[in-house]
Each structure stands twice: as C-alpha cells, then as structure tokens.
C-alpha cells in the first residue's frame, strides 16, 4: 500500500529567555513541512546494549539504491554508517551520521538519499535505544505508485 | 540564545492525492517540547544558498563554534546535492542528499539532519547547468545532561505573569 510521509522539522532561535513575559521576534527559523510518497517502509526499535553493537537497516522489497529515507531517534549515542555510490553510480562513498540524545531531548537524525548500498546503526555507548524508520520514496511520476497502490 | 527544537514525522496510509484514504497514521515520531527551549551560549547560523553548476560551496559554520562542542546541523536541498562532512571524531563522510522539485517529479525536498563535532561541510551539485537551492540551520548543541541547558518556556504555555 502506498503511504504518505510528512516530515516537519522546526528550529527557532530566540534572543531572549522564553520565560520572559515579552517574547521578542525570533532571530532565525528553519521550519519545513516535507511530504514524500512512500512505496515501502519498516520501523524497528533496537536496544543496543553494548557500545559498538550494530544493526543492519534492510529494505527487503525495494533496493536501497532507489530513494531511501531513514529517520533515527536515539536515547544514548549512536551512528548511522552508510556505504553508497557517488553521482557516477560507480565510485564508492561512505558516511557516518552520529546522533546523540537523552530521554528529554532524544537525538534525531534524518537522511534522504539514493545510490545507497548499505546502512547500519552502530551504538557509540552502552544501553543505547534506537528507533529506526526506513522507507523508499518515489517521485510523483513513478509508475510504481499505481502498481503498489 | 535559545533554541526551540521540534520534530515531527507521520506516516499516513494512502496517497495524499486521495486524502480520504489518508486518515490512518500507522507511525508517528513526535519530539515536541512545548515547554522547553535549549539554552546555547552562542554558535548559531542559519541561511540559504543557491548552488550553481558543479561548483563546491563550503557552508559557513557559526563564527564562534569550535570542535570541542557538537554542532546540530539541518540541511534541506531542493534537488540532488552531495554533502561532504568532515569531523575530527568520525572522519570524512560523504552523503548524497536527494530531493525533487517541480510539477513532474513533485516537491519532495531532501533532508540531512545530524549532530557531531564538525570541521567543515561542503555542498556540490551533480553536474554543470544544475541549480539547486539549499538551506541550513546550525547550532551548537549544549550539554543535554545539564539541567541549565533547558529553559522553561512559560510563554509557550500561555502563562504571561512572571
């Protein structure tokens, strides 16, 4: 079944303490409402007990080289390790996307990419809990939006 | 400087074009802190740029940021962009950020959001004659285990008296 993913990150910077009675205008804001057509998705909750424990992100139905979107929520310290191909589709590239968080402010990492070969989640500290959302997106003119419906 | 950070992601069944079907949300991630903002001493930078051709662009980091602290970075791209992130701890990472724009492929912008000790972030498009707008928001992440890093936003709750 086709799904629709809405991603809304919002960061706002204020120059004064928000506990003040008068709220000054914000200095800067990053506010987005991004929508994606989703062909396939998977959600996993992982409890990585020891530092250096890893879990592989797999998308069984569609190749990672398509248009994967990975969202990671972390309490503790973790890292998303990626291997992919460059623009030319041949040259290998690697990436490490760390994420740190506490239960009050969980760490959140997001990547919307393509040409991905593999992706793993690696704990950087003991007792790290990670939720991983992995999905494959599609352009509006992708014919699979009809065949997967 | 105080940073309000909120993040929400929702997955609805069905295509948006058929909104009657999109009534069941099978997954949500909500990190909404209506009461708290993060207190940062300094180190904020937010801006946008239009990448042109395949010329590399080094994104300016906050002026007083140093790698002893972690930088929270959010990048948005309206096309396909290669991001090279250099970190003393994690080395050099290369990510392809994919986003689309326009009536054929649709407006589905790409995101790269992460945290780390950052030396540099460089962006480039895939080829010449490609123009891609990008936007970023960086701030120095405070010590999240320190209670002083959080400020209680009374105004956010609608309480205006001191």
PDB file of N, CA and C in Angstrom, chain B residues 90-124:
ATOM      1  N   UNK B  90      34.720  11.467  13.616  1.00  0.00           N
ATOM      2  CA  UNK B  90      34.127  10.488  12.695  1.00  0.00           C
ATOM      3  C   UNK B  90      34.750  10.512  11.301  1.00  0.00           C
ATOM      4  N   UNK B  91      35.740  11.355  11.085  1.00  0.00           N
ATOM      5  CA  UNK B  91      36.397  11.373   9.785  1.00  0.00           C
ATOM      6  C   UNK B  91      35.584  12.108   8.732  1.00  0.00           C
ATOM      7  N   UNK B  92      35.864  11.796   7.483  1.00  0.00           N
ATOM      8  CA  UNK B  92      35.178  12.447   6.369  1.00  0.00           C
ATOM      9  C   UNK B  92      34.037  11.569   5.894  1.00  0.00           C
ATOM     10  N   UNK B  93      32.851  12.148   5.852  1.00  0.00           N
ATOM     11  CA  UNK B  93      31.666  11.416   5.410  1.00  0.00           C
ATOM     12  C   UNK B  93      31.102  12.088   4.175  1.00  0.00           C
ATOM     13  N   UNK B  94      30.627  11.273   3.263  1.00  0.00           N
ATOM     14  CA  UNK B  94      30.011  11.802   2.049  1.00  0.00           C
ATOM     15  C   UNK B  94      28.601  11.255   1.932  1.00  0.00           C
ATOM     16  N   UNK B  95      27.659  12.158   1.795  1.00  0.00           N
ATOM     17  CA  UNK B  95      26.260  11.768   1.654  1.00  0.00           C
ATOM     18  C   UNK B  95      25.694  12.396   0.389  1.00  0.00           C
ATOM     19  N   UNK B  96      24.855  11.668  -0.311  1.00  0.00           N
ATOM     20  CA  UNK B  96      24.070  12.253  -1.394  1.00  0.00           C
ATOM     21  C   UNK B  96      22.695  12.555  -0.830  1.00  0.00           C
ATOM     22  N   UNK B  97      22.336  13.821  -0.835  1.00  0.00           N
ATOM     23  CA  UNK B  97      21.013  14.218  -0.367  1.00  0.00           C
ATOM     24  C   UNK B  97      20.112  14.271  -1.595  1.00  0.00           C
ATOM     25  N   UNK B  98      19.007  13.536  -1.538  1.00  0.00           N
ATOM     26  CA  UNK B  98      18.104  13.559  -2.694  1.00  0.00           C
ATOM     27  C   UNK B  98      16.817  14.299  -2.362  1.00  0.00           C
ATOM     28  N   UNK B  99      16.493  15.251  -3.193  1.00  0.00           N
ATOM     29  CA  UNK B  99      15.213  15.936  -3.129  1.00  0.00           C
ATOM     30  C   UNK B  99      14.762  16.193  -4.543  1.00  0.00           C
ATOM     31  N   UNK B 100      13.491  16.458  -4.717  1.00  0.00           N
ATOM     32  CA  UNK B 100      12.984  16.787  -6.050  1.00  0.00           C
ATOM     33  C   UNK B 100      12.136  18.048  -5.951  1.00  0.00           C
ATOM     34  N   UNK B 101      11.960  18.667  -7.084  1.00  0.00           N
ATOM     35  CA  UNK B 101      11.126  19.856  -7.152  1.00  0.00           C
ATOM     36  C   UNK B 101      10.545  19.953  -8.549  1.00  0.00           C
ATOM     37  N   UNK B 102       9.390  20.576  -8.647  1.00  0.00           N
ATOM     38  CA  UNK B 102       8.774  20.753  -9.956  1.00  0.00           C
ATOM     39  C   UNK B 102       7.493  19.959 -10.093  1.00  0.00           C
ATOM     40  N   UNK B 103       6.802  20.214 -11.204  1.00  0.00           N
ATOM     41  CA  UNK B 103       5.488  19.613 -11.379  1.00  0.00           C
ATOM     42  C   UNK B 103       5.567  18.153 -11.810  1.00  0.00           C
ATOM     43  N   UNK B 104       6.642  17.739 -12.440  1.00  0.00           N
ATOM     44  CA  UNK B 104       6.736  16.354 -12.911  1.00  0.00           C
ATOM     45  C   UNK B 104       7.082  15.408 -11.766  1.00  0.00           C
ATOM     46  N   UNK B 105       8.178  15.700 -11.090  1.00  0.00           N
ATOM     47  CA  UNK B 105       8.607  14.814 -10.003  1.00  0.00           C
ATOM     48  C   UNK B 105       7.943  15.164  -8.682  1.00  0.00           C
ATOM     49  N   UNK B 106       7.471  16.385  -8.553  1.00  0.00           N
ATOM     50  CA  UNK B 106       6.848  16.815  -7.312  1.00  0.00           C
ATOM     51  C   UNK B 106       7.846  17.491  -6.387  1.00  0.00           C
ATOM     52  N   UNK B 107       7.330  18.261  -5.459  1.00  0.00           N
ATOM     53  CA  UNK B 107       8.169  18.955  -4.478  1.00  0.00           C
ATOM     54  C   UNK B 107       8.366  18.052  -3.264  1.00  0.00           C
ATOM     55  N   UNK B 108       9.480  17.341  -3.260  1.00  0.00           N
ATOM     56  CA  UNK B 108       9.815  16.458  -2.137  1.00  0.00           C
ATOM     57  C   UNK B 108      11.264  16.746  -1.761  1.00  0.00           C
ATOM     58  N   UNK B 109      11.459  17.707  -0.908  1.00  0.00           N
ATOM     59  CA  UNK B 109      12.805  18.177  -0.623  1.00  0.00           C
ATOM     60  C   UNK B 109      13.573  17.184   0.228  1.00  0.00           C
ATOM     61  N   UNK B 110      14.874  17.164   0.028  1.00  0.00           N
ATOM     62  CA  UNK B 110      15.725  16.244   0.771  1.00  0.00           C
ATOM     63  C   UNK B 110      16.243  16.868   2.050  1.00  0.00           C
ATOM     64  N   UNK B 111      16.458  16.030   3.055  1.00  0.00           N
ATOM     65  CA  UNK B 111      16.976  16.488   4.339  1.00  0.00           C
ATOM     66  C   UNK B 111      18.207  15.694   4.744  1.00  0.00           C
ATOM     67  N   UNK B 112      19.115  16.383   5.426  1.00  0.00           N
ATOM     68  CA  UNK B 112      20.207  15.721   6.128  1.00  0.00           C
ATOM     69  C   UNK B 112      20.282  16.394   7.491  1.00  0.00           C
ATOM     70  N   UNK B 113      19.949  15.657   8.539  1.00  0.00           N
ATOM     71  CA  UNK B 113      19.958  16.217   9.892  1.00  0.00           C
ATOM     72  C   UNK B 113      20.804  15.315  10.763  1.00  0.00           C
ATOM     73  N   UNK B 114      21.747  15.915  11.465  1.00  0.00           N
ATOM     74  CA  UNK B 114      22.618  15.128  12.322  1.00  0.00           C
ATOM     75  C   UNK B 114      23.297  15.990  13.354  1.00  0.00           C
ATOM     76  N   UNK B 115      24.163  15.367  14.138  1.00  0.00           N
ATOM     77  CA  UNK B 115      24.910  16.058  15.195  1.00  0.00           C
ATOM     78  C   UNK B 115      26.336  15.549  15.159  1.00  0.00           C
ATOM     79  N   UNK B 116      27.254  16.390  15.489  1.00  0.00           N
ATOM     80  CA  UNK B 116      28.631  15.917  15.607  1.00  0.00           C
ATOM     81  C   UNK B 116      29.589  17.063  15.770  1.00  0.00           C
ATOM     82  N   UNK B 117      30.838  16.715  16.077  1.00  0.00           N
ATOM     83  CA  UNK B 117      31.875  17.744  16.074  1.00  0.00           C
ATOM     84  C   UNK B 117      32.289  17.928  14.614  1.00  0.00           C
ATOM     85  N   UNK B 118      32.079  19.104  14.097  1.00  0.00           N
ATOM     86  CA  UNK B 118      32.199  19.334  12.660  1.00  0.00           C
ATOM     87  C   UNK B 118      33.328  20.310  12.362  1.00  0.00           C
ATOM     88  N   UNK B 119      34.166  19.943  11.428  1.00  0.00           N
ATOM     89  CA  UNK B 119      35.211  20.842  10.945  1.00  0.00           C
ATOM     90  C   UNK B 119      34.719  21.616   9.726  1.00  0.00           C
ATOM     91  N   UNK B 120      34.030  20.916   8.827  1.00  0.00           N
ATOM     92  CA  UNK B 120      33.528  21.598   7.639  1.00  0.00           C
ATOM     93  C   UNK B 120      32.397  20.795   7.013  1.00  0.00           C
ATOM     94  N   UNK B 121      31.551  21.496   6.286  1.00  0.00           N
ATOM     95  CA  UNK B 121      30.510  20.872   5.473  1.00  0.00           C
ATOM     96  C   UNK B 121      30.577  21.534   4.098  1.00  0.00           C
ATOM     97  N   UNK B 122      30.729  20.719   3.069  1.00  0.00           N
ATOM     98  CA  UNK B 122      30.839  21.239   1.701  1.00  0.00           C
ATOM     99  C   UNK B 122      29.723  20.640   0.848  1.00  0.00           C
ATOM    100  N   UNK B 123      29.084  21.471   0.049  1.00  0.00           N
ATOM    101  CA  UNK B 123      27.977  21.020  -0.796  1.00  0.00           C
ATOM    102  C   UNK B 123      28.323  21.227  -2.261  1.00  0.00           C
ATOM    103  N   UNK B 124      27.830  20.339  -3.109  1.00  0.00           N
ATOM    104  CA  UNK B 124      28.037  20.481  -4.557  1.00  0.00           C
ATOM    105  C   UNK B 124      26.913  19.755  -5.275  1.00  0.00           C
TER     106      UNK B 124
END
